[in-house]
Short mmCIF file of C-alpha atoms and ligand atoms in Angstrom, two decimals:
data_model
loop_
_atom_site.label_atom_id
_atom_site.label_comp_id
_atom_site.label_asym_id
_atom_site.label_seq_id
_atom_site.Cartn_x
_atom_site.Cartn_y
_atom_site.Cartn_z
CA MET A 19 92.45 -57.32 -140.57
CA LYS A 20 90.43 -60.02 -142.38
CA ILE A 21 86.67 -59.36 -142.38
CA LEU A 22 83.72 -62.04 -143.63
CA ILE A 23 80.73 -60.75 -145.51
CA LEU A 24 78.04 -63.43 -145.41
CA HIS A 25 74.76 -63.69 -147.28
CA GLY A 26 71.90 -65.58 -146.37
CA PRO A 27 69.33 -67.57 -147.97
CA ASN A 28 67.98 -66.26 -151.98
CA LEU A 29 70.50 -63.69 -151.95
CA ASN A 30 72.38 -65.42 -154.47
CA LEU A 31 69.17 -64.28 -156.90
CA LEU A 32 69.96 -60.69 -156.43
CA GLY A 33 69.44 -59.00 -159.62
CA THR A 34 66.67 -60.91 -160.79
CA ARG A 35 64.85 -61.29 -157.25
CA GLU A 36 62.11 -58.64 -156.71
CA PRO A 37 64.37 -55.76 -158.04
CA GLU A 38 61.73 -53.27 -157.05
CA VAL A 39 62.54 -54.05 -153.58
CA TYR A 40 66.13 -55.19 -153.92
CA GLY A 41 67.50 -53.27 -156.72
CA SER A 42 69.17 -54.67 -159.69
CA THR A 43 72.80 -55.23 -158.18
CA THR A 44 73.78 -58.76 -158.19
CA LEU A 45 75.49 -60.52 -155.39
CA ASP A 46 78.61 -60.75 -157.64
CA ASP A 47 78.55 -56.68 -158.09
CA ILE A 48 78.17 -56.43 -154.13
CA ASN A 49 81.16 -58.86 -153.53
CA GLU A 50 83.23 -56.99 -156.19
CA LYS A 51 82.29 -53.45 -154.56
CA MET A 52 83.01 -54.82 -151.02
CA THR A 53 86.30 -56.50 -151.86
CA ALA A 54 87.24 -53.08 -153.67
CA LEU A 55 86.05 -51.17 -150.55
CA GLY A 56 88.22 -53.64 -148.19
CA LYS A 57 91.31 -52.72 -150.13
CA GLU A 58 90.34 -48.99 -149.64
CA LEU A 59 90.32 -49.40 -146.02
CA GLY A 60 93.23 -52.08 -145.63
CA VAL A 61 91.10 -55.04 -144.64
CA GLU A 62 90.86 -58.20 -146.80
CA VAL A 63 87.28 -59.18 -147.36
CA THR A 64 86.02 -62.76 -147.91
CA CYS A 65 82.56 -63.21 -149.47
CA LEU A 66 80.26 -66.33 -148.44
CA GLN A 67 76.66 -67.06 -149.30
CA SER A 68 74.64 -69.79 -148.39
CA ASN A 69 70.78 -70.99 -148.58
CA HIS A 70 71.17 -73.16 -145.40
CA GLU A 71 70.69 -72.22 -141.71
CA GLY A 72 73.51 -74.77 -140.55
CA ALA A 73 76.11 -73.77 -143.29
CA LEU A 74 75.86 -69.95 -141.98
CA ILE A 75 76.29 -71.27 -138.26
CA ASP A 76 79.11 -73.01 -139.52
CA ALA A 77 80.67 -70.05 -141.53
CA LEU A 78 79.98 -67.88 -138.04
CA HIS A 79 81.81 -70.46 -135.87
CA ASP A 80 84.80 -70.66 -138.37
CA ALA A 81 85.13 -66.86 -138.70
CA ARG A 82 85.96 -66.57 -134.91
CA MET A 83 89.11 -68.28 -136.04
CA TRP A 84 90.37 -65.88 -138.53
CA ALA A 85 88.04 -62.85 -138.98
CA GLY A 86 88.12 -59.64 -137.08
CA GLY A 87 84.20 -59.46 -137.68
CA VAL A 88 81.26 -60.12 -139.76
CA VAL A 89 79.01 -58.21 -142.20
CA PHE A 90 75.93 -60.25 -141.97
CA ASN A 91 72.64 -60.43 -144.11
CA PRO A 92 70.57 -63.25 -143.19
CA GLY A 93 67.88 -62.86 -145.11
CA GLY A 94 64.51 -64.23 -143.99
CA TYR A 95 66.25 -66.11 -141.25
CA THR A 96 66.61 -62.79 -139.16
CA HIS A 97 63.12 -62.90 -138.56
CA THR A 98 63.16 -66.66 -137.24
CA SER A 99 66.38 -68.01 -136.63
CA VAL A 100 67.46 -68.48 -132.87
CA ALA A 101 70.10 -70.92 -133.74
CA LEU A 102 71.77 -67.96 -135.60
CA ARG A 103 71.33 -65.51 -132.70
CA ASP A 104 72.86 -68.32 -130.64
CA ALA A 105 75.94 -68.62 -132.86
CA ILE A 106 76.41 -65.03 -132.90
CA SER A 107 76.40 -64.65 -129.18
CA ALA A 108 78.87 -67.80 -129.16
CA ILE A 109 81.43 -65.96 -131.15
CA ALA A 110 83.56 -63.19 -129.62
CA ILE A 111 83.98 -61.18 -132.84
CA PRO A 112 81.55 -58.17 -133.88
CA VAL A 113 78.87 -58.89 -136.24
CA ILE A 114 76.84 -56.20 -138.07
CA GLU A 115 73.45 -56.87 -139.33
CA VAL A 116 72.63 -55.70 -142.82
CA HIS A 117 69.45 -55.40 -144.96
CA LEU A 118 69.20 -54.00 -148.44
CA SER A 119 65.35 -52.99 -147.79
CA ASN A 120 64.14 -51.03 -144.93
CA VAL A 121 62.53 -54.16 -143.22
CA TYR A 122 60.47 -51.72 -141.15
CA ALA A 123 58.59 -50.34 -144.10
CA ARG A 124 57.62 -53.73 -144.95
CA GLU A 125 55.44 -56.63 -143.67
CA GLU A 126 55.16 -56.65 -139.72
CA PHE A 127 56.95 -60.10 -139.70
CA ARG A 128 60.05 -58.20 -140.92
CA HIS A 129 60.11 -55.78 -137.86
CA VAL A 130 61.34 -58.66 -135.80
CA SER A 131 64.93 -59.52 -135.91
CA MET A 132 66.03 -62.51 -133.72
CA ILE A 133 69.49 -61.38 -133.95
CA SER A 134 69.77 -57.30 -133.67
CA ALA A 135 69.99 -57.75 -129.88
CA VAL A 136 73.47 -59.73 -130.39
CA CYS A 137 74.88 -57.70 -133.12
CA LYS A 138 76.86 -54.72 -132.77
CA GLY A 139 75.02 -52.60 -135.05
CA LYS A 140 72.42 -52.57 -138.09
CA VAL A 141 72.06 -51.27 -141.41
CA SER A 142 68.67 -51.44 -143.18
CA GLY A 143 67.33 -49.75 -146.31
CA PHE A 144 70.10 -48.40 -148.29
CA GLY A 145 70.10 -51.22 -151.01
CA TRP A 146 73.36 -52.64 -151.61
CA ARG A 147 75.14 -49.47 -149.87
CA SER A 148 73.98 -50.85 -146.61
CA TYR A 149 76.83 -53.25 -146.66
CA GLU A 150 79.27 -50.42 -147.54
CA LEU A 151 77.91 -48.60 -144.66
CA GLY A 152 78.36 -51.68 -142.42
CA LEU A 153 81.69 -52.50 -143.75
CA ARG A 154 82.77 -49.02 -143.08
CA GLY A 155 81.23 -48.77 -139.76
CA LEU A 156 82.64 -52.37 -138.86
CA VAL A 157 86.29 -51.41 -139.76
CA SER A 158 86.51 -48.02 -138.00
CA PHE A 159 84.94 -49.79 -134.80
CA VAL A 160 87.37 -52.62 -134.75
CA ALA A 161 90.16 -50.20 -135.44
CA ASP A 162 89.06 -48.17 -132.30
CA GLY A 163 89.47 -51.30 -130.41
CA ILE A 164 85.88 -51.35 -129.39
CA SER A 165 84.96 -54.77 -129.51
C1 LIG B 6 66.61 -58.74 -146.31
C2 LIG B 6 65.21 -58.62 -145.75
C3 LIG B 6 64.58 -59.88 -145.34
O1 LIG B 6 63.30 -59.51 -144.58
C4 LIG B 6 64.37 -60.80 -146.72
O2 LIG B 6 63.67 -62.06 -146.12
C5 LIG B 6 65.63 -60.90 -147.14
C6 LIG B 6 66.63 -59.97 -147.52
C7 LIG B 6 67.25 -57.65 -147.10
O3 LIG B 6 68.32 -57.57 -147.21
O4 LIG B 6 66.44 -56.51 -147.13
O5 LIG B 6 65.69 -62.23 -147.82
O6 LIG B 6 67.22 -59.20 -145.66
#
């Protein structure tokens, strides 16, 4: 099985971006950890990041051709993007929403997610481990044949 780990805007700056909120782990660190975890779980992980909404939509459309599922941190687009929600609805593969921070412990505008209702599940607040939990959940979910 192949899995896409998709990161949205500003996540390329992890490590230096508001470390008190997002931690000191860089995006490369997260991608390395997820690639290693993928090997442990017997899946092939591909990691992509974009600051552009359209590029994220293209990546989701493309993933339906080759991936068994997606672990997706849409960054700030979480709270605004109907287009990303529609893209997730349009593809048949399961998508897990992940956030490093606990969005519910932050500003009110972060309590709203445009995409949660069309995702299979959501992990928020565990730092880089949100990705780990999301990937483990997605893989066992798909392995059980529930999609
Ligand atoms: C984030 C939370 C979002 O509210 C924020 O805009 C981000 C990162 C997170 O991983 O905690 O860019 O998705």
